[in-house]
PDB file of C-alpha atoms in Angstrom:
ATOM      1  CA  MET A   1      11.162   5.001   0.526  1.00  0.00           C
ATOM      2  CA  SER A   2      11.700   7.143  -2.586  1.00  0.00           C
ATOM      3  CA  ILE A   3      12.148  10.793  -2.704  1.00  0.00           C
ATOM      4  CA  LEU A   4      10.800  12.393  -5.857  1.00  0.00           C
ATOM      5  CA  LEU A   5      12.446  15.618  -6.960  1.00  0.00           C
ATOM      6  CA  TYR A   6      10.985  17.985  -9.572  1.00  0.00           C
ATOM      7  CA  VAL A   7      13.965  20.074 -10.496  1.00  0.00           C
ATOM      8  CA  ARG A   8      13.142  23.617 -10.928  1.00  0.00           C
ATOM      9  CA  ASN A   9      14.605  26.539  -8.847  1.00  0.00           C
ATOM     10  CA  ASN A  10      14.147  25.510  -5.252  1.00  0.00           C
ATOM     11  CA  VAL A  11      13.583  21.803  -6.075  1.00  0.00           C
ATOM     12  CA  PRO A  12      10.100  20.828  -4.753  1.00  0.00           C
ATOM     13  CA  TYR A  13       9.914  17.191  -3.581  1.00  0.00           C
ATOM     14  CA  ILE A  14       7.530  14.560  -2.217  1.00  0.00           C
ATOM     15  CA  PHE A  15       7.881  11.289  -0.336  1.00  0.00           C
ATOM     16  CA  LEU A  16       6.313   8.329  -2.021  1.00  0.00           C
ATOM     17  CA  THR A  17       6.452   5.156   0.033  1.00  0.00           C
ATOM     18  CA  ASN A  18       4.882   1.675   0.042  1.00  0.00           C
ATOM     19  CA  GLY A  19       4.792   1.962   3.863  1.00  0.00           C
ATOM     20  CA  GLY A  20       1.630   2.820   5.643  1.00  0.00           C
ATOM     21  CA  GLY A  21      -0.595   1.796   8.452  1.00  0.00           C
ATOM     22  CA  LEU A  22      -1.274   5.349   9.875  1.00  0.00           C
ATOM     23  CA  LYS A  23      -2.523   8.653   8.752  1.00  0.00           C
ATOM     24  CA  GLU A  24      -0.429  10.943   6.520  1.00  0.00           C
ATOM     25  CA  THR A  25      -0.354  13.571   9.314  1.00  0.00           C
ATOM     26  CA  ASP A  26       1.079  11.053  11.808  1.00  0.00           C
ATOM     27  CA  LYS A  27       3.670   9.718   9.344  1.00  0.00           C
ATOM     28  CA  ALA A  28       4.754  13.222   8.382  1.00  0.00           C
ATOM     29  CA  GLU A  29       5.347  14.107  12.066  1.00  0.00           C
ATOM     30  CA  GLN A  30       7.240  10.822  12.477  1.00  0.00           C
ATOM     31  CA  LEU A  31       9.394  11.357   9.450  1.00  0.00           C
ATOM     32  CA  SER A  32      10.105  14.956  10.379  1.00  0.00           C
ATOM     33  CA  LYS A  33      11.454  13.903  13.767  1.00  0.00           C
ATOM     34  CA  LYS A  34      13.561  11.146  12.148  1.00  0.00           C
ATOM     35  CA  ILE A  35      15.356  13.330   9.578  1.00  0.00           C
ATOM     36  CA  GLY A  36      15.271  16.646  11.341  1.00  0.00           C
ATOM     37  CA  VAL A  37      13.460  18.389   8.548  1.00  0.00           C
ATOM     38  CA  HIS A  38       9.842  19.537   8.585  1.00  0.00           C
ATOM     39  CA  ILE A  39       7.741  17.381   6.236  1.00  0.00           C
ATOM     40  CA  SER A  40       4.247  18.435   5.433  1.00  0.00           C
ATOM     41  CA  PRO A  41       1.513  15.781   5.132  1.00  0.00           C
ATOM     42  CA  ASN A  42       0.907  17.400   1.755  1.00  0.00           C
ATOM     43  CA  GLN A  43       4.377  16.088   0.643  1.00  0.00           C
ATOM     44  CA  LEU A  44       3.699  12.582   1.781  1.00  0.00           C
ATOM     45  CA  ILE A  45       2.083   9.691  -0.149  1.00  0.00           C
ATOM     46  CA  LEU A  46       1.689   6.473   1.651  1.00  0.00           C
ATOM     47  CA  SER A  47       0.809   3.116   0.018  1.00  0.00           C
ATOM     48  CA  HIS A  48      -2.879   3.492   0.795  1.00  0.00           C
ATOM     49  CA  SER A  49      -3.172   7.278   0.147  1.00  0.00           C
ATOM     50  CA  PRO A  50      -4.707   6.766  -3.349  1.00  0.00           C
ATOM     51  CA  MET A  51      -7.269   4.370  -1.923  1.00  0.00           C
ATOM     52  CA  ARG A  52      -8.930   7.423  -0.194  1.00  0.00           C
ATOM     53  CA  GLU A  53     -10.616   7.934  -3.538  1.00  0.00           C
ATOM     54  CA  LEU A  54     -12.448   4.588  -3.079  1.00  0.00           C
ATOM     55  CA  ALA A  55     -14.317   6.120  -0.196  1.00  0.00           C
ATOM     56  CA  ILE A  56     -16.650   7.703  -2.707  1.00  0.00           C
ATOM     57  CA  LYS A  57     -17.692   4.300  -4.055  1.00  0.00           C
ATOM     58  CA  TYR A  58     -17.719   2.545  -0.720  1.00  0.00           C
ATOM     59  CA  GLU A  59     -18.870   5.270   1.569  1.00  0.00           C
ATOM     60  CA  ASP A  60     -21.764   3.395   2.978  1.00  0.00           C
ATOM     61  CA  SER A  61     -20.416  -0.091   2.464  1.00  0.00           C
ATOM     62  CA  ASN A  62     -19.332  -2.478   5.206  1.00  0.00           C
ATOM     63  CA  MET A  63     -15.458  -2.747   4.763  1.00  0.00           C
ATOM     64  CA  LEU A  64     -13.059  -5.440   6.107  1.00  0.00           C
ATOM     65  CA  VAL A  65      -9.877  -3.391   6.754  1.00  0.00           C
ATOM     66  CA  VAL A  66      -6.769  -5.538   7.220  1.00  0.00           C
ATOM     67  CA  GLY A  67      -3.317  -4.784   8.502  1.00  0.00           C
ATOM     68  CA  GLY A  68      -1.366  -2.641  10.991  1.00  0.00           C
ATOM     69  CA  ASN A  69      -1.296  -2.621  14.733  1.00  0.00           C
ATOM     70  CA  GLY A  70      -4.441  -2.360  16.797  1.00  0.00           C
ATOM     71  CA  SER A  71      -6.967   0.176  15.361  1.00  0.00           C
ATOM     72  CA  GLU A  72      -4.557   2.328  13.427  1.00  0.00           C
ATOM     73  CA  CYS A  73      -5.795   1.247   9.992  1.00  0.00           C
ATOM     74  CA  ARG A  74      -9.444   1.621  11.187  1.00  0.00           C
ATOM     75  CA  HIS A  75      -8.599   5.259  12.065  1.00  0.00           C
ATOM     76  CA  VAL A  76      -6.993   5.704   8.664  1.00  0.00           C
ATOM     77  CA  ALA A  77      -9.997   4.283   6.903  1.00  0.00           C
ATOM     78  CA  GLU A  78     -12.312   6.619   8.898  1.00  0.00           C
ATOM     79  CA  HIS A  79     -10.157   9.485   8.065  1.00  0.00           C
ATOM     80  CA  TYR A  80     -10.575   8.762   4.358  1.00  0.00           C
ATOM     81  CA  GLY A  81     -14.306   8.765   4.760  1.00  0.00           C
ATOM     82  CA  PHE A  82     -15.280   5.084   5.022  1.00  0.00           C
ATOM     83  CA  LYS A  83     -18.186   4.913   7.464  1.00  0.00           C
ATOM     84  CA  HIS A  84     -18.646   1.150   8.172  1.00  0.00           C
ATOM     85  CA  ILE A  85     -15.533  -0.797   9.083  1.00  0.00           C
ATOM     86  CA  VAL A  86     -14.759  -4.133  10.665  1.00  0.00           C
ATOM     87  CA  THR A  87     -11.142  -5.418  11.463  1.00  0.00           C
ATOM     88  CA  PRO A  88      -9.851  -8.921  11.939  1.00  0.00           C
ATOM     89  CA  GLU A  89      -9.249  -8.194  15.637  1.00  0.00           C
ATOM     90  CA  GLU A  90     -13.014  -7.422  16.036  1.00  0.00           C
ATOM     91  CA  VAL A  91     -14.029 -10.493  14.125  1.00  0.00           C
ATOM     92  CA  HIS A  92     -11.800 -12.598  16.398  1.00  0.00           C
ATOM     93  CA  ALA A  93     -13.297 -11.033  19.477  1.00  0.00           C
ATOM     94  CA  VAL A  94     -16.761 -11.835  18.355  1.00  0.00           C
ATOM     95  CA  PHE A  95     -15.898 -15.319  16.897  1.00  0.00           C
ATOM     96  CA  PRO A  96     -13.044 -16.581  19.073  1.00  0.00           C
ATOM     97  CA  SER A  97     -13.027 -19.964  17.212  1.00  0.00           C
ATOM     98  CA  VAL A  98     -12.300 -18.213  13.861  1.00  0.00           C
ATOM     99  CA  CYS A  99      -8.616 -19.247  14.369  1.00  0.00           C
ATOM    100  CA  SER A 100      -7.781 -22.916  14.305  1.00  0.00           C
ATOM    101  CA  SER A 101      -5.137 -22.901  17.088  1.00  0.00           C
ATOM    102  CA  SER A 102      -6.627 -23.708  20.447  1.00  0.00           C
ATOM    103  CA  ALA A 103      -3.850 -21.930  22.068  1.00  0.00           C
ATOM    104  CA  ARG A 104      -4.775 -18.739  20.358  1.00  0.00           C
ATOM    105  CA  GLU A 105      -6.857 -16.317  22.389  1.00  0.00           C
ATOM    106  CA  ALA A 106      -8.971 -13.476  21.009  1.00  0.00           C
ATOM    107  CA  ARG A 107      -7.186 -10.217  21.942  1.00  0.00           C
ATOM    108  CA  SER A 108      -9.075  -7.867  24.215  1.00  0.00           C
ATOM    109  CA  VAL A 109     -10.242  -5.032  21.985  1.00  0.00           C
ATOM    110  CA  PRO A 110     -12.792  -2.343  22.821  1.00  0.00           C
ATOM    111  CA  LEU A 111     -15.973  -2.977  20.780  1.00  0.00           C
ATOM    112  CA  ALA A 112     -18.563  -0.269  20.505  1.00  0.00           C
ATOM    113  CA  GLU A 113     -22.062  -1.337  19.609  1.00  0.00           C
ATOM    114  CA  ARG A 114     -21.638  -0.100  16.049  1.00  0.00           C
ATOM    115  CA  TYR A 115     -18.557  -2.241  15.664  1.00  0.00           C
ATOM    116  CA  LEU A 116     -20.472  -5.344  16.832  1.00  0.00           C
ATOM    117  CA  GLN A 117     -23.133  -4.623  14.258  1.00  0.00           C
ATOM    118  CA  ASN A 118     -20.492  -4.308  11.479  1.00  0.00           C
ATOM    119  CA  VAL A 119     -19.077  -7.746  12.418  1.00  0.00           C
ATOM    120  CA  HIS A 120     -22.481  -9.384  11.771  1.00  0.00           C
ATOM    121  CA  ARG A 121     -23.135  -7.367   8.591  1.00  0.00           C
ATOM    122  CA  PRO A 122     -22.032  -8.720   5.247  1.00  0.00           C
ATOM    123  CA  VAL A 123     -18.595  -7.599   4.118  1.00  0.00           C
ATOM    124  CA  GLU A 124     -18.935  -5.666   0.909  1.00  0.00           C
ATOM    125  CA  ALA A 125     -15.243  -5.104   0.080  1.00  0.00           C
ATOM    126  CA  ILE A 126     -11.869  -6.017   1.600  1.00  0.00           C
ATOM    127  CA  MET A 127      -9.031  -3.521   1.835  1.00  0.00           C
ATOM    128  CA  VAL A 128      -5.515  -4.567   2.926  1.00  0.00           C
ATOM    129  CA  PHE A 129      -4.021  -1.200   4.141  1.00  0.00           C
ATOM    130  CA  HIS A 130      -0.805  -2.412   5.626  1.00  0.00           C
ATOM    131  CA  ASP A 131       1.246  -5.641   6.566  1.00  0.00           C
ATOM    132  CA  SER A 132      -0.630  -8.084   8.667  1.00  0.00           C
ATOM    133  CA  VAL A 133       0.642  -8.665  12.247  1.00  0.00           C
ATOM    134  CA  ASP A 134      -1.075 -12.013  12.488  1.00  0.00           C
ATOM    135  CA  TRP A 135      -0.863 -13.801   9.220  1.00  0.00           C
ATOM    136  CA  GLY A 136      -2.646 -16.984  10.133  1.00  0.00           C
ATOM    137  CA  ARG A 137      -5.667 -15.257  11.595  1.00  0.00           C
ATOM    138  CA  ASP A 138      -5.948 -12.553   8.857  1.00  0.00           C
ATOM    139  CA  LEU A 139      -5.440 -15.133   5.992  1.00  0.00           C
ATOM    140  CA  GLN A 140      -8.325 -17.153   7.486  1.00  0.00           C
ATOM    141  CA  ILE A 141     -10.606 -14.250   7.898  1.00  0.00           C
ATOM    142  CA  VAL A 142     -10.028 -12.832   4.432  1.00  0.00           C
ATOM    143  CA  ILE A 143     -10.632 -16.206   2.942  1.00  0.00           C
ATOM    144  CA  ASP A 144     -13.787 -16.422   4.978  1.00  0.00           C
ATOM    145  CA  ALA A 145     -15.074 -13.285   3.467  1.00  0.00           C
ATOM    146  CA  LEU A 146     -13.968 -14.128  -0.071  1.00  0.00           C
ATOM    147  CA  THR A 147     -15.711 -17.435  -0.070  1.00  0.00           C
ATOM    148  CA  SER A 148     -18.691 -16.531   2.041  1.00  0.00           C
ATOM    149  CA  ARG A 149     -22.378 -16.462   1.044  1.00  0.00           C
ATOM    150  CA  GLY A 150     -23.236 -12.828   0.513  1.00  0.00           C
ATOM    151  CA  GLY A 151     -20.275 -11.579   2.553  1.00  0.00           C
ATOM    152  CA  TYR A 152     -21.401 -13.040   5.863  1.00  0.00           C
ATOM    153  CA  LEU A 153     -18.324 -14.230   7.615  1.00  0.00           C
ATOM    154  CA  ASN A 154     -19.850 -17.126   9.415  1.00  0.00           C
ATOM    155  CA  SER A 155     -21.214 -18.629   6.184  1.00  0.00           C
ATOM    156  CA  VAL A 156     -19.593 -20.622   3.402  1.00  0.00           C
ATOM    157  CA  LYS A 157     -20.517 -21.531  -0.113  1.00  0.00           C
ATOM    158  CA  THR A 158     -20.977 -25.115  -1.218  1.00  0.00           C
ATOM    159  CA  GLN A 159     -18.281 -26.637  -3.523  1.00  0.00           C
ATOM    160  CA  LYS A 160     -20.656 -26.146  -6.437  1.00  0.00           C
ATOM    161  CA  GLU A 161     -21.186 -22.506  -5.572  1.00  0.00           C
ATOM    162  CA  LEU A 162     -17.361 -21.954  -5.174  1.00  0.00           C
ATOM    163  CA  HIS A 163     -16.896 -23.555  -8.672  1.00  0.00           C
ATOM    164  CA  THR A 164     -19.355 -21.300 -10.442  1.00  0.00           C
ATOM    165  CA  THR A 165     -18.961 -18.034  -8.374  1.00  0.00           C
ATOM    166  CA  PRO A 166     -15.758 -18.446  -6.417  1.00  0.00           C
ATOM    167  CA  GLN A 167     -15.224 -14.798  -5.035  1.00  0.00           C
ATOM    168  CA  THR A 168     -17.921 -13.051  -3.182  1.00  0.00           C
ATOM    169  CA  VAL A 169     -16.348  -9.602  -2.567  1.00  0.00           C
ATOM    170  CA  PRO A 170     -13.854  -7.340  -4.284  1.00  0.00           C
ATOM    171  CA  LEU A 171     -10.343  -7.176  -2.808  1.00  0.00           C
ATOM    172  CA  TYR A 172      -7.793  -4.296  -2.771  1.00  0.00           C
ATOM    173  CA  PHE A 173      -4.197  -4.314  -1.807  1.00  0.00           C
ATOM    174  CA  SER A 174      -2.074  -1.134  -1.010  1.00  0.00           C
ATOM    175  CA  ASN A 175       1.368  -2.531  -1.601  1.00  0.00           C
ATOM    176  CA  SER A 176       2.775  -5.073  -4.046  1.00  0.00           C
ATOM    177  CA  ASP A 177       6.265  -5.421  -2.510  1.00  0.00           C
ATOM    178  CA  LEU A 178       7.357  -8.974  -1.826  1.00  0.00           C
ATOM    179  CA  VAL A 179      10.118  -7.819   0.511  1.00  0.00           C
ATOM    180  CA  TRP A 180      11.301  -4.668   2.288  1.00  0.00           C
ATOM    181  CA  SER A 181      14.492  -3.611   4.023  1.00  0.00           C
ATOM    182  CA  ASN A 182      15.054  -2.762   7.650  1.00  0.00           C
ATOM    183  CA  GLU A 183      18.024  -3.121  10.105  1.00  0.00           C
ATOM    184  CA  PHE A 184      18.126  -6.881   9.537  1.00  0.00           C
ATOM    185  CA  PRO A 185      20.901  -8.074   7.211  1.00  0.00           C
ATOM    186  CA  THR A 186      18.539  -9.470   4.562  1.00  0.00           C
ATOM    187  CA  PRO A 187      15.118  -8.171   3.279  1.00  0.00           C
ATOM    188  CA  ARG A 188      12.012  -9.074   5.236  1.00  0.00           C
ATOM    189  CA  PHE A 189       8.507 -10.286   3.933  1.00  0.00           C
ATOM    190  CA  ALA A 190       6.087  -7.579   2.921  1.00  0.00           C
ATOM    191  CA  GLN A 191       2.468  -7.327   1.905  1.00  0.00           C
ATOM    192  CA  GLY A 192       3.170  -8.787  -1.439  1.00  0.00           C
ATOM    193  CA  THR A 193       4.224 -12.098   0.231  1.00  0.00           C
ATOM    194  CA  PHE A 194       0.913 -12.095   2.198  1.00  0.00           C
ATOM    195  CA  ARG A 195      -0.949 -11.678  -1.056  1.00  0.00           C
ATOM    196  CA  THR A 196       1.047 -14.575  -2.652  1.00  0.00           C
ATOM    197  CA  CYS A 197      -0.087 -16.873   0.175  1.00  0.00           C
ATOM    198  CA  LEU A 198      -3.591 -15.776  -0.114  1.00  0.00           C
ATOM    199  CA  GLU A 199      -3.644 -16.396  -3.883  1.00  0.00           C
ATOM    200  CA  ARG A 200      -2.361 -19.893  -3.467  1.00  0.00           C
ATOM    201  CA  ILE A 201      -4.933 -20.722  -0.636  1.00  0.00           C
ATOM    202  CA  PHE A 202      -7.803 -19.330  -2.794  1.00  0.00           C
ATOM    203  CA  GLU A 203      -6.829 -21.150  -5.876  1.00  0.00           C
ATOM    204  CA  ASP A 204      -6.366 -24.403  -4.010  1.00  0.00           C
ATOM    205  CA  MET A 205      -9.829 -24.013  -2.332  1.00  0.00           C
ATOM    206  CA  THR A 206     -11.807 -22.833  -5.427  1.00  0.00           C
ATOM    207  CA  GLY A 207      -9.780 -23.828  -8.436  1.00  0.00           C
ATOM    208  CA  HIS A 208      -9.926 -20.210  -9.640  1.00  0.00           C
ATOM    209  CA  LYS A 209      -7.492 -17.236  -9.679  1.00  0.00           C
ATOM    210  CA  LEU A 210      -7.915 -14.687  -7.004  1.00  0.00           C
ATOM    211  CA  GLN A 211      -9.186 -11.301  -8.419  1.00  0.00           C
ATOM    212  CA  TYR A 212      -7.819  -8.058  -6.817  1.00  0.00           C
ATOM    213  CA  THR A 213      -6.764  -4.523  -7.451  1.00  0.00           C
ATOM    214  CA  LEU A 214      -3.282  -3.298  -6.457  1.00  0.00           C
ATOM    215  CA  TYR A 215      -2.060   0.120  -5.335  1.00  0.00           C
ATOM    216  CA  GLY A 216       1.349   1.325  -4.363  1.00  0.00           C
ATOM    217  CA  LYS A 217       4.568   1.316  -6.336  1.00  0.00           C
ATOM    218  CA  PRO A 218       4.990   0.290  -9.127  1.00  0.00           C
ATOM    219  CA  MET A 219       1.315   0.663 -10.057  1.00  0.00           C
ATOM    220  CA  THR A 220       0.338   3.478 -12.507  1.00  0.00           C
ATOM    221  CA  THR A 221      -2.574   4.653 -10.349  1.00  0.00           C
ATOM    222  CA  THR A 222      -0.148   5.495  -7.578  1.00  0.00           C
ATOM    223  CA  TYR A 223       2.051   7.531  -9.921  1.00  0.00           C
ATOM    224  CA  GLN A 224      -0.959   9.352 -11.373  1.00  0.00           C
ATOM    225  CA  TYR A 225      -1.868  10.228  -7.749  1.00  0.00           C
ATOM    226  CA  ALA A 226       1.682  11.352  -7.106  1.00  0.00           C
ATOM    227  CA  GLU A 227       1.554  13.587 -10.184  1.00  0.00           C
ATOM    228  CA  THR A 228      -1.573  15.358  -8.794  1.00  0.00           C
ATOM    229  CA  VAL A 229       0.338  16.000  -5.498  1.00  0.00           C
ATOM    230  CA  LEU A 230       3.333  17.325  -7.408  1.00  0.00           C
ATOM    231  CA  ASN A 231       1.013  19.620  -9.251  1.00  0.00           C
ATOM    232  CA  ARG A 232      -0.436  20.902  -6.085  1.00  0.00           C
ATOM    233  CA  ILE A 233       2.970  21.903  -4.613  1.00  0.00           C
ATOM    234  CA  ALA A 234       4.669  22.762  -7.854  1.00  0.00           C
ATOM    235  CA  PRO A 235       2.247  23.489 -10.605  1.00  0.00           C
ATOM    236  CA  SER A 236       3.375  22.966 -14.186  1.00  0.00           C
ATOM    237  CA  HIS A 237       3.491  26.068 -16.433  1.00  0.00           C
ATOM    238  CA  LEU A 238       1.391  25.925 -19.505  1.00  0.00           C
ATOM    239  CA  GLY A 239       2.923  25.890 -22.959  1.00  0.00           C
ATOM    240  CA  LEU A 240       1.687  27.690 -26.082  1.00  0.00           C
ATOM    241  CA  ASP A 241      -0.680  24.793 -26.679  1.00  0.00           C
ATOM    242  CA  GLY A 242      -2.286  25.321 -23.410  1.00  0.00           C
ATOM    243  CA  LYS A 243      -0.954  21.961 -22.068  1.00  0.00           C
ATOM    244  CA  PRO A 244       1.439  21.617 -19.150  1.00  0.00           C
ATOM    245  CA  LYS A 245       5.052  21.919 -20.190  1.00  0.00           C
ATOM    246  CA  ARG A 246       7.016  18.673 -19.893  1.00  0.00           C
ATOM    247  CA  ARG A 247       9.182  18.627 -16.633  1.00  0.00           C
ATOM    248  CA  THR A 248      11.902  16.303 -15.351  1.00  0.00           C
ATOM    249  CA  VAL A 249      10.934  14.186 -12.351  1.00  0.00           C
ATOM    250  CA  TYR A 250      13.630  12.130 -10.556  1.00  0.00           C
ATOM    251  CA  ALA A 251      12.681   9.104  -8.425  1.00  0.00           C
ATOM    252  CA  ILE A 252      15.168   7.823  -5.801  1.00  0.00           C
ATOM    253  CA  GLY A 253      14.620   4.306  -4.391  1.00  0.00           C
ATOM    254  CA  ASP A 254      16.268   1.089  -3.144  1.00  0.00           C
ATOM    255  CA  ASN A 255      13.687  -1.447  -4.609  1.00  0.00           C
ATOM    256  CA  PRO A 256      14.198  -2.135  -8.290  1.00  0.00           C
ATOM    257  CA  TYR A 257      10.806  -4.036  -8.539  1.00  0.00           C
ATOM    258  CA  ALA A 258       8.841  -1.172  -6.964  1.00  0.00           C
ATOM    259  CA  ASP A 259      10.763   2.229  -7.028  1.00  0.00           C
ATOM    260  CA  ILE A 260      12.660   1.768 -10.336  1.00  0.00           C
ATOM    261  CA  ALA A 261      10.079  -0.193 -12.191  1.00  0.00           C
ATOM    262  CA  GLY A 262       7.426   2.240 -11.283  1.00  0.00           C
ATOM    263  CA  ALA A 263       9.361   5.359 -12.095  1.00  0.00           C
ATOM    264  CA  ASN A 264      10.655   3.894 -15.455  1.00  0.00           C
ATOM    265  CA  GLY A 265       7.042   2.792 -16.366  1.00  0.00           C
ATOM    266  CA  TYR A 266       5.765   6.268 -15.733  1.00  0.00           C
ATOM    267  CA  GLY A 267       8.448   8.106 -17.694  1.00  0.00           C
ATOM    268  CA  TRP A 268      10.377   9.522 -14.782  1.00  0.00           C
ATOM    269  CA  GLN A 269      14.203   9.396 -14.324  1.00  0.00           C
ATOM    270  CA  SER A 270      15.243   6.751 -11.779  1.00  0.00           C
ATOM    271  CA  LEU A 271      18.110   6.470  -9.376  1.00  0.00           C
ATOM    272  CA  LEU A 272      18.800   3.339  -7.611  1.00  0.00           C
ATOM    273  CA  VAL A 273      20.577   3.510  -4.210  1.00  0.00           C
ATOM    274  CA  LYS A 274      22.620   0.651  -2.547  1.00  0.00           C
ATOM    275  CA  THR A 275      21.379   1.121   1.015  1.00  0.00           C
ATOM    276  CA  GLY A 276      18.292  -1.062   0.996  1.00  0.00           C
ATOM    277  CA  VAL A 277      16.699  -4.020  -0.940  1.00  0.00           C
ATOM    278  CA  PHE A 278      19.290  -3.440  -3.800  1.00  0.00           C
ATOM    279  CA  GLN A 279      22.676  -4.949  -2.712  1.00  0.00           C
ATOM    280  CA  PRO A 280      25.008  -5.176  -5.709  1.00  0.00           C
ATOM    281  CA  GLU A 281      28.499  -6.624  -5.565  1.00  0.00           C
ATOM    282  CA  GLY A 282      29.872  -3.583  -7.368  1.00  0.00           C
ATOM    283  CA  ASP A 283      28.441  -0.701  -9.379  1.00  0.00           C
ATOM    284  CA  GLU A 284      26.337  -2.829 -11.756  1.00  0.00           C
ATOM    285  CA  ASN A 285      22.739  -1.825 -12.508  1.00  0.00           C
ATOM    286  CA  HIS A 286      19.730  -4.086 -11.856  1.00  0.00           C
ATOM    287  CA  HIS A 287      19.418  -6.788 -14.463  1.00  0.00           C
ATOM    288  CA  THR A 288      15.613  -6.499 -14.930  1.00  0.00           C
ATOM    289  CA  HIS A 289      14.805  -2.963 -13.997  1.00  0.00           C
ATOM    290  CA  PRO A 290      17.854  -0.853 -14.785  1.00  0.00           C
ATOM    291  CA  ALA A 291      17.798   2.682 -13.380  1.00  0.00           C
ATOM    292  CA  THR A 292      18.941   5.915 -15.044  1.00  0.00           C
ATOM    293  CA  ALA A 293      21.908   5.775 -12.592  1.00  0.00           C
ATOM    294  CA  VAL A 294      23.105   3.659  -9.686  1.00  0.00           C
ATOM    295  CA  VAL A 295      24.405   5.709  -6.715  1.00  0.00           C
ATOM    296  CA  ASP A 296      25.617   4.927  -3.131  1.00  0.00           C
ATOM    297  CA  ASP A 297      22.876   6.675  -1.229  1.00  0.00           C
ATOM    298  CA  VAL A 298      20.274   9.371  -1.141  1.00  0.00           C
ATOM    299  CA  GLU A 299      22.751  12.150  -0.696  1.00  0.00           C
ATOM    300  CA  ASP A 300      24.745  10.967  -3.706  1.00  0.00           C
ATOM    301  CA  ALA A 301      21.522  10.759  -5.653  1.00  0.00           C
ATOM    302  CA  VAL A 302      20.626  14.440  -4.908  1.00  0.00           C
ATOM    303  CA  ARG A 303      24.130  15.620  -5.834  1.00  0.00           C
ATOM    304  CA  TRP A 304      23.883  13.613  -9.129  1.00  0.00           C
ATOM    305  CA  ILE A 305      20.548  15.169 -10.054  1.00  0.00           C
ATOM    306  CA  ILE A 306      21.723  18.747  -9.257  1.00  0.00           C
ATOM    307  CA  SER A 307      24.963  18.298 -11.210  1.00  0.00           C
ATOM    308  CA  ARG A 308      22.879  17.009 -14.164  1.00  0.00           C
ATOM    309  CA  GLU A 309      20.497  20.013 -14.083  1.00  0.00           C
ATOM    310  CA  LEU A 310      23.105  22.707 -13.682  1.00  0.00           C
TER     311      LEU A 310
END
């Protein structure tokens, strides 16, 4: 997770993370308890937060929402304004044979009548909101939707149709990270690895490259969204030309390929900590995405920023 600090007087800050799978209000409450400081949902940007803007385009479309535990991502999508949603759990419950393993049993999930209707309706877009908890099933169902006839999950195009029009529906991912760091000694697979598997399967089946849109760090759209959040909590003052005055934004993160690459690409100052994905042997910077500075941890980063601004 990165903490972004806009340095001016009382140092406003926001949290920008490639994590997700729940609503911003729930994550803010969770984070507040963890660090012992009140965090407002208005200070928090999850990997899928910028995707709420897609609800305008897909408000009345039938969306396949992938990732997370149980119905959490369904609740997120509904909170953003998507009206028609189907999840892999629901598809599996309606079509138990969707998974190849005979030992796999469809999970018992509550299905309201409108959910049953959505399973049988054509999928009009796919949104991966969070890490999959059942890769085999979710890869299969996403491929089913991508290569279906008109988005109907229980249909499939002919090889000729796949060759001429390989992809049926648009696809969106909320996180490009290949790995992330937790308590385990080495980084773990993240949503980007799931996407890599999906790309290879799709290309082997169709002979075409998978087309998709990425959100989350280091994508520019996510930083533009973060800029609007910063402007809400700490508006920029206008200069004599009527344009916002240039301000310094510092981004603290542990992942060079997401946190540092994104901050550098957007013109922010970047601080790379050694407490996560980045594990240097000494004080060396990252070879591909060098940060403005390398520090031990977040506390050191904040002290470095304050000392630079004093």
